[in-house]
Tab-separated table of C-alpha atoms in Angstrom:
chain	number	residue	atom	x	y	z
A	339	ARG	CA	105.534	43.065	-107.946
A	340	THR	CA	105.743	44.002	-111.503
A	341	VAL	CA	108.600	45.242	-113.738
A	342	HIS	CA	106.710	46.871	-116.603
A	343	THR	CA	104.622	50.031	-116.608
A	344	ASN	CA	101.508	48.398	-118.430
A	345	GLU	CA	101.871	45.028	-116.595
A	346	PRO	CA	99.605	45.653	-113.662
A	347	ALA	CA	96.625	46.605	-115.794
A	348	VAL	CA	97.118	43.471	-117.944
A	349	GLN	CA	97.582	41.240	-115.056
A	350	TYR	CA	94.511	42.831	-113.410
A	351	MET	CA	92.547	42.176	-116.550
A	352	CYS	CA	93.552	38.526	-116.899
A	353	TRP	CA	92.649	37.896	-113.121
A	354	ARG	CA	89.338	39.685	-113.383
A	355	LEU	CA	88.287	38.050	-116.655
A	356	ASP	CA	89.139	34.605	-115.171
A	357	THR	CA	87.821	34.946	-111.636
A	358	GLN	CA	85.003	37.770	-112.013
A	359	GLU	CA	83.620	37.540	-115.331
A	360	GLY	CA	82.787	33.925	-116.086
A	361	GLY	CA	86.237	32.445	-116.593
A	362	SER	CA	86.836	34.181	-119.966
A	363	MET	CA	90.339	35.025	-120.994
A	364	LEU	CA	92.481	37.705	-122.441
A	365	ASP	CA	93.716	36.240	-125.666
A	366	ARG	CA	95.493	39.055	-127.451
A	367	VAL	CA	97.221	42.183	-126.539
A	368	PHE	CA	97.653	45.058	-129.077
A	369	ALA	CA	100.323	47.679	-127.957
A	370	PHE	CA	101.713	50.922	-129.284
A	371	VAL	CA	105.486	50.589	-129.290
A	372	THR	CA	107.975	53.350	-130.160
A	373	SER	CA	111.290	52.509	-131.918
A	374	ASN	CA	113.310	52.517	-128.703
A	375	GLN	CA	110.776	50.126	-126.896
A	376	GLU	CA	110.877	47.025	-129.084
A	377	GLU	CA	113.092	45.204	-126.566
A	378	ASP	CA	110.530	46.189	-123.924
A	379	LEU	CA	107.973	44.432	-125.973
A	380	ASP	CA	109.992	41.234	-126.000
A	381	ARG	CA	110.385	41.518	-122.255
A	382	PHE	CA	106.707	42.105	-121.765
A	383	GLN	CA	106.057	39.048	-123.899
A	384	LYS	CA	108.087	36.895	-121.435
A	385	LEU	CA	105.947	38.205	-118.537
A	386	LEU	CA	102.670	37.098	-120.059
A	387	PRO	CA	103.606	33.551	-121.801
A	388	GLY	CA	99.820	32.843	-122.397
A	389	VAL	CA	98.961	35.999	-124.198
A	390	GLU	CA	99.985	36.841	-127.744
A	391	ILE	CA	101.184	40.307	-128.158
A	392	GLU	CA	101.059	42.484	-131.234
A	393	GLY	CA	102.963	45.662	-131.453
A	394	VAL	CA	101.941	48.749	-133.572
A	395	LEU	CA	104.975	50.995	-134.181
A	396	LEU	CA	104.524	54.675	-133.535
A	397	GLN	CA	105.558	56.600	-136.547
A	398	ALA	CA	106.584	59.699	-134.839
A	399	ASP	CA	107.242	61.068	-131.390
A	400	ARG	CA	104.884	64.085	-131.680
A	401	LEU	CA	101.102	64.311	-131.454
A	402	GLN	CA	100.706	65.409	-135.010
A	403	GLY	CA	102.548	62.366	-136.393
A	404	VAL	CA	100.757	59.686	-134.798
A	405	MET	CA	97.680	59.715	-136.978
A	406	SER	CA	98.797	56.853	-139.218
A	407	SER	CA	99.707	54.788	-136.148
A	408	LEU	CA	96.049	55.227	-134.849
A	409	THR	CA	94.734	54.264	-138.327
A	410	THR	CA	96.979	51.088	-137.961
A	411	MET	CA	95.745	50.113	-134.672
A	412	TYR	CA	92.177	50.699	-135.511
A	413	ASP	CA	92.648	48.372	-138.616
A	414	ARG	CA	94.350	45.734	-136.713
A	415	LEU	CA	91.563	45.644	-134.143
A	416	ALA	CA	88.841	45.604	-136.865
A	417	ALA	CA	90.588	42.670	-138.674
A	418	TYR	CA	90.939	40.847	-135.401
A	419	GLN	CA	87.056	41.318	-134.827
A	420	ALA	CA	86.243	40.172	-138.299
A	421	ARG	CA	87.877	36.703	-137.538
A	422	PHE	CA	85.045	36.029	-135.206
A	423	PRO	CA	81.784	37.084	-136.939
A	424	GLN	CA	79.686	34.951	-134.703
A	425	GLU	CA	81.147	35.915	-131.609
A	426	THR	CA	81.269	39.017	-129.315
A	427	VAL	CA	84.900	40.528	-129.219
A	428	ARG	CA	85.192	42.766	-126.228
A	429	ILE	CA	88.127	45.352	-126.315
A	430	HIS	CA	89.657	46.405	-123.087
A	431	VAL	CA	91.840	49.441	-122.781
A	432	ASP	CA	94.725	50.491	-120.668
A	433	ILE	CA	95.753	53.949	-120.711
A	434	THR	CA	98.441	53.900	-118.248
A	435	GLY	CA	101.826	54.361	-119.564
A	436	GLY	CA	104.158	54.362	-122.679
A	437	PRO	CA	104.866	57.474	-124.500
A	438	ARG	CA	103.890	60.643	-122.878
A	439	GLN	CA	101.006	61.226	-125.447
A	440	ALA	CA	99.700	57.766	-124.662
A	441	SER	CA	96.543	58.974	-123.098
A	442	MET	CA	95.763	61.585	-125.745
A	443	MET	CA	96.235	58.872	-128.371
A	444	MET	CA	93.736	56.451	-126.581
A	445	LEU	CA	90.927	59.135	-126.513
A	446	PRO	CA	90.240	59.275	-130.214
A	447	LEU	CA	90.937	55.466	-130.642
A	448	ILE	CA	88.235	54.691	-128.062
A	449	GLN	CA	85.867	56.820	-129.867
A	450	MET	CA	86.462	55.594	-133.134
A	451	LEU	CA	85.873	51.925	-131.931
A	452	ARG	CA	82.645	52.999	-130.224
A	453	TYR	CA	81.511	54.821	-133.358
A	454	SER	CA	82.248	51.639	-135.454
A	455	ASP	CA	80.003	49.587	-132.978
A	456	MET	CA	82.881	47.679	-131.486
A	457	GLU	CA	82.297	46.680	-127.989
A	458	VAL	CA	84.612	48.476	-125.655
A	459	GLY	CA	84.949	46.871	-122.194
A	460	ARG	CA	86.981	47.997	-119.262
A	461	ILE	CA	89.224	51.108	-119.543
A	462	VAL	CA	91.814	50.828	-116.898
A	463	TYR	CA	94.529	52.986	-115.523
A	464	THR	CA	97.423	51.943	-112.974
A	465	ASN	CA	97.832	54.732	-110.465
A	466	ILE	CA	101.403	54.192	-109.491
A	467	LEU	CA	101.604	57.504	-107.732
A	468	ALA	CA	98.991	56.770	-105.259
A	469	HIS	CA	100.069	55.826	-101.595
A	470	GLN	CA	98.384	52.422	-102.230
A	471	LYS	CA	99.074	51.647	-105.865
A	472	THR	CA	95.981	50.375	-107.671
A	473	VAL	CA	94.486	49.724	-110.842
A	474	GLU	CA	91.517	52.029	-111.325
A	475	ASP	CA	88.623	51.985	-113.578
A	476	ALA	CA	88.701	54.987	-116.010
A	477	SER	CA	85.541	54.047	-117.971
A	478	GLY	CA	83.388	56.922	-116.382
A	479	LEU	CA	85.985	59.528	-117.483
A	480	MET	CA	86.163	58.270	-121.058
A	481	ASP	CA	82.457	58.135	-121.074
A	482	VAL	CA	82.061	61.877	-120.652
A	483	PHE	CA	82.778	62.358	-124.284
A	484	SER	CA	79.612	60.210	-125.041
A	485	LEU	CA	77.638	62.467	-122.720
A	486	VAL	CA	79.029	65.628	-124.458
A	487	GLY	CA	78.195	64.047	-127.792
A	488	GLY	CA	74.860	63.205	-126.636
A	489	ALA	CA	74.118	66.860	-125.946
A	490	GLU	CA	75.558	67.919	-129.255
A	491	GLU	CA	73.261	65.278	-131.118
A	492	PHE	CA	70.151	66.622	-129.255
A	493	VAL	CA	71.008	70.223	-130.009
A	494	SER	CA	71.757	69.550	-133.676
A	495	LEU	CA	69.387	66.780	-134.671
A	496	GLY	CA	66.940	66.451	-131.884
A	497	SER	CA	67.936	63.024	-131.115
A	498	VAL	CA	68.490	61.108	-127.711
A	499	ARG	CA	70.173	58.174	-129.033
A	500	GLN	CA	73.623	59.013	-127.532
A	501	PHE	CA	72.185	59.879	-124.199
A	502	LYS	CA	70.332	56.605	-124.004
A	503	GLN	CA	73.545	54.716	-125.096
A	504	TYR	CA	75.430	56.602	-122.263
A	505	PHE	CA	72.888	55.461	-119.537
A	506	ALA	CA	72.545	51.918	-121.117
A	507	GLY	CA	73.290	49.123	-118.734
A	508	SER	CA	72.438	51.154	-115.653
A	509	THR	CA	69.443	52.580	-113.935
A	510	PRO	CA	69.726	56.244	-114.092
A	511	PRO	CA	68.298	58.398	-111.197
A	512	LEU	CA	64.756	59.142	-111.605
A	513	ARG	CA	65.164	62.869	-112.344
A	514	ILE	CA	67.530	61.942	-115.156
A	515	GLN	CA	64.986	59.360	-116.470
A	516	ASN	CA	62.315	62.070	-116.259
A	517	LEU	CA	64.211	64.461	-118.224
A	518	LEU	CA	65.224	62.135	-120.882
A	519	ASP	CA	61.510	61.030	-121.276
A	520	ARG	CA	60.603	64.590	-122.064
A	521	MET	CA	63.555	64.910	-124.418
A	522	GLU	CA	62.665	61.704	-126.138
A	523	GLU	CA	59.029	62.805	-126.422
A	524	PHE	CA	59.925	65.951	-128.285
A	525	ALA	CA	62.392	64.082	-130.499
A	526	GLU	CA	59.836	61.697	-131.682
A	527	LEU	CA	57.511	64.544	-132.529
A	528	LEU	CA	60.280	66.113	-134.716
A	529	HIS	CA	60.126	63.004	-136.932
A	530	VAL	CA	56.371	62.682	-137.152
A	531	CYS	CA	53.742	65.124	-138.209
A	532	GLY	CA	52.315	65.953	-134.851
A	533	ASN	CA	49.798	68.712	-134.676
A	534	TYR	CA	50.601	72.267	-133.229
A	535	GLN	CA	48.825	71.677	-129.902
A	536	THR	CA	50.755	68.348	-129.240
A	537	THR	CA	54.016	69.869	-130.135
A	538	GLU	CA	53.239	72.982	-128.023
A	539	ALA	CA	52.420	70.833	-125.024
A	540	ALA	CA	55.565	68.622	-125.505
A	541	LEU	CA	57.741	71.734	-125.435
A	542	GLU	CA	56.040	73.050	-122.357
A	543	ARG	CA	56.775	69.791	-120.690
A	544	LEU	CA	60.384	69.862	-121.843
A	545	GLY	CA	61.004	73.220	-120.549
A	546	ALA	CA	59.552	72.501	-117.287
A	547	ALA	CA	61.504	69.260	-117.077
A	548	ILE	CA	64.835	71.124	-117.631
A	549	LYS	CA	64.042	73.626	-114.899
A	550	ARG	CA	63.013	71.163	-112.586
A	551	TYR	CA	66.124	69.026	-113.068
A	552	THR	CA	68.361	72.067	-112.774
A	553	GLU	CA	66.888	73.153	-109.523
A	554	SER	CA	66.877	69.721	-108.166
A	555	VAL	CA	70.501	69.010	-108.765
A	556	ASP	CA	71.534	72.359	-107.747
A	557	GLY	CA	70.128	71.854	-104.278
A	558	ASP	CA	71.198	68.405	-103.823
A	559	MET	CA	74.667	67.863	-102.122
A	560	GLN	CA	74.443	64.108	-102.780
A	561	ALA	CA	74.075	64.396	-106.489
A	562	THR	CA	76.233	62.106	-108.494
A	563	GLY	CA	79.105	63.276	-110.710
A	564	ALA	CA	76.977	62.096	-113.954
A	565	GLU	CA	74.090	64.161	-112.531
A	566	ARG	CA	76.238	67.248	-112.249
A	567	LEU	CA	78.001	66.866	-115.629
A	568	PHE	CA	74.547	66.261	-117.254
A	569	ASN	CA	73.433	69.498	-115.427
A	570	ARG	CA	76.340	71.605	-116.937
A	571	LEU	CA	75.334	70.703	-120.389
A	572	LEU	CA	71.687	71.911	-120.009
A	573	PRO	CA	72.464	75.720	-120.337
A	574	ARG	CA	73.592	75.048	-123.932
A	575	ILE	CA	70.475	72.870	-124.793
A	576	ARG	CA	68.278	75.568	-123.310
A	577	HIS	CA	70.054	78.228	-125.176
A	578	GLU	CA	69.631	76.276	-128.618
A	579	TYR	CA	66.151	75.692	-127.893
A	580	ARG	CA	65.313	79.240	-126.740
A	581	ASP	CA	63.258	79.984	-129.833
A	582	VAL	CA	60.808	77.277	-129.162
A	583	LEU	CA	60.608	76.708	-125.495
A	584	PRO	CA	57.956	78.640	-123.791
A	585	GLN	CA	58.848	81.978	-122.452
A	586	ASP	CA	57.208	83.610	-119.386
A	587	GLY	CA	54.508	80.765	-119.533
A	588	GLN	CA	53.596	81.768	-123.151
A	589	PRO	CA	53.952	79.248	-125.904
A	590	ARG	CA	55.670	79.921	-129.153
A	591	THR	CA	53.744	80.566	-132.338
A	592	PRO	CA	53.601	77.888	-135.128
A	593	MET	CA	55.721	80.021	-137.398
A	594	ALA	CA	58.540	80.423	-134.611
A	595	ILE	CA	58.588	76.515	-134.467
A	596	ILE	CA	58.850	76.188	-138.078
A	597	ARG	CA	61.574	78.787	-138.421
A	598	TRP	CA	63.644	76.815	-135.709
A	599	CYS	CA	62.989	73.592	-137.664
A	600	LEU	CA	64.470	75.245	-140.845
A	601	ALA	CA	67.495	76.638	-138.986
A	602	LYS	CA	68.237	73.216	-137.647
A	603	GLY	CA	67.965	71.816	-141.339
A	604	LEU	CA	64.794	69.929	-140.553
A	605	ARG	CA	63.241	70.799	-143.770
A	606	GLN	CA	60.859	68.144	-144.249
A	607	LYS	CA	59.527	68.686	-140.835
A	608	ALA	CA	59.167	72.370	-141.544
A	609	ILE	CA	57.423	72.004	-144.861
A	610	THR	CA	54.925	69.465	-143.476
A	611	CYS	CA	54.073	71.693	-140.536
A	612	PHE	CA	53.808	74.794	-142.866
A	613	THR	CA	51.054	73.167	-144.795
A	614	GLU	CA	49.098	72.223	-141.660
A	615	TRP	CA	49.610	74.560	-138.712
A	616	PRO	CA	49.174	78.289	-139.913
A	617	PRO	CA	45.600	78.086	-141.164
A	618	PRO	CA	43.891	76.919	-138.005
A	619	TYR	CA	46.260	79.084	-135.865
A	620	LEU	CA	45.406	82.104	-137.824
A	621	LEU	CA	41.681	81.419	-137.152
A	622	ASP	CA	41.801	80.271	-133.651
A	623	SER	CA	43.823	83.365	-132.631
A	624	ALA	CA	41.641	85.814	-134.482
A	625	LEU	CA	44.339	86.997	-136.580
A	626	LEU	CA	42.377	86.136	-139.568
A	627	THR	CA	38.613	86.035	-139.896
A	628	VAL	CA	36.460	84.511	-142.671
């Protein structure tokens, strides 16, 4: 039995760290607190006598007014991590209760922590409305933002870094791994001076891998949620790469690929390819004879 909205999640983390994760401990709690909840913070402290609790006052009761509070919370967490430069500080997050905008506030905070390379551990939510009240793991739901960010990064920069981070620590299904391999192959070619034939072949394999993955997931009733979410992002990727992916079995010309590189801001790649690709292509395609 508990008497505070956030208590079950904190008690759960204390229990899990102690019994399931090598006997480690929760040594500090940082909490957003509104001006009318300061007494609750004192009461919460009495419920967890072995844990130090530090409150961050919300500066306003509207979403537009919480930016300074988010900044303060981020600074407090960063300062705490800086106290242990030789150790790993893992930040667990409870998105359960408090102000109505609590979940909205936690989303950008989590993304800021991850962007700054702070280690975010478990993200938990206490479902008090379920028939059997339980503390649920919400990490997968929050990780969707990393998946979407990975798609945007691949579209804009031709990088699979965020995709690899999203699937790090797990063994992704073989069809996802195969598609990521083809994406990474093309991403690497964008950063080196590969010849036209190599780039053309990589684009052909990428296009075939996207098509094969989509058909596989669409026809599989047992596909995981991550596989289906990943599949929903592929139409945008295919659209952004439409000018370089083979069409009707026909490869794109060197100039089409060079124009696409310029449009993506990959100027060095475009200039390098422009000095090397057109002459042999013009000769091999008989567009120019000497």
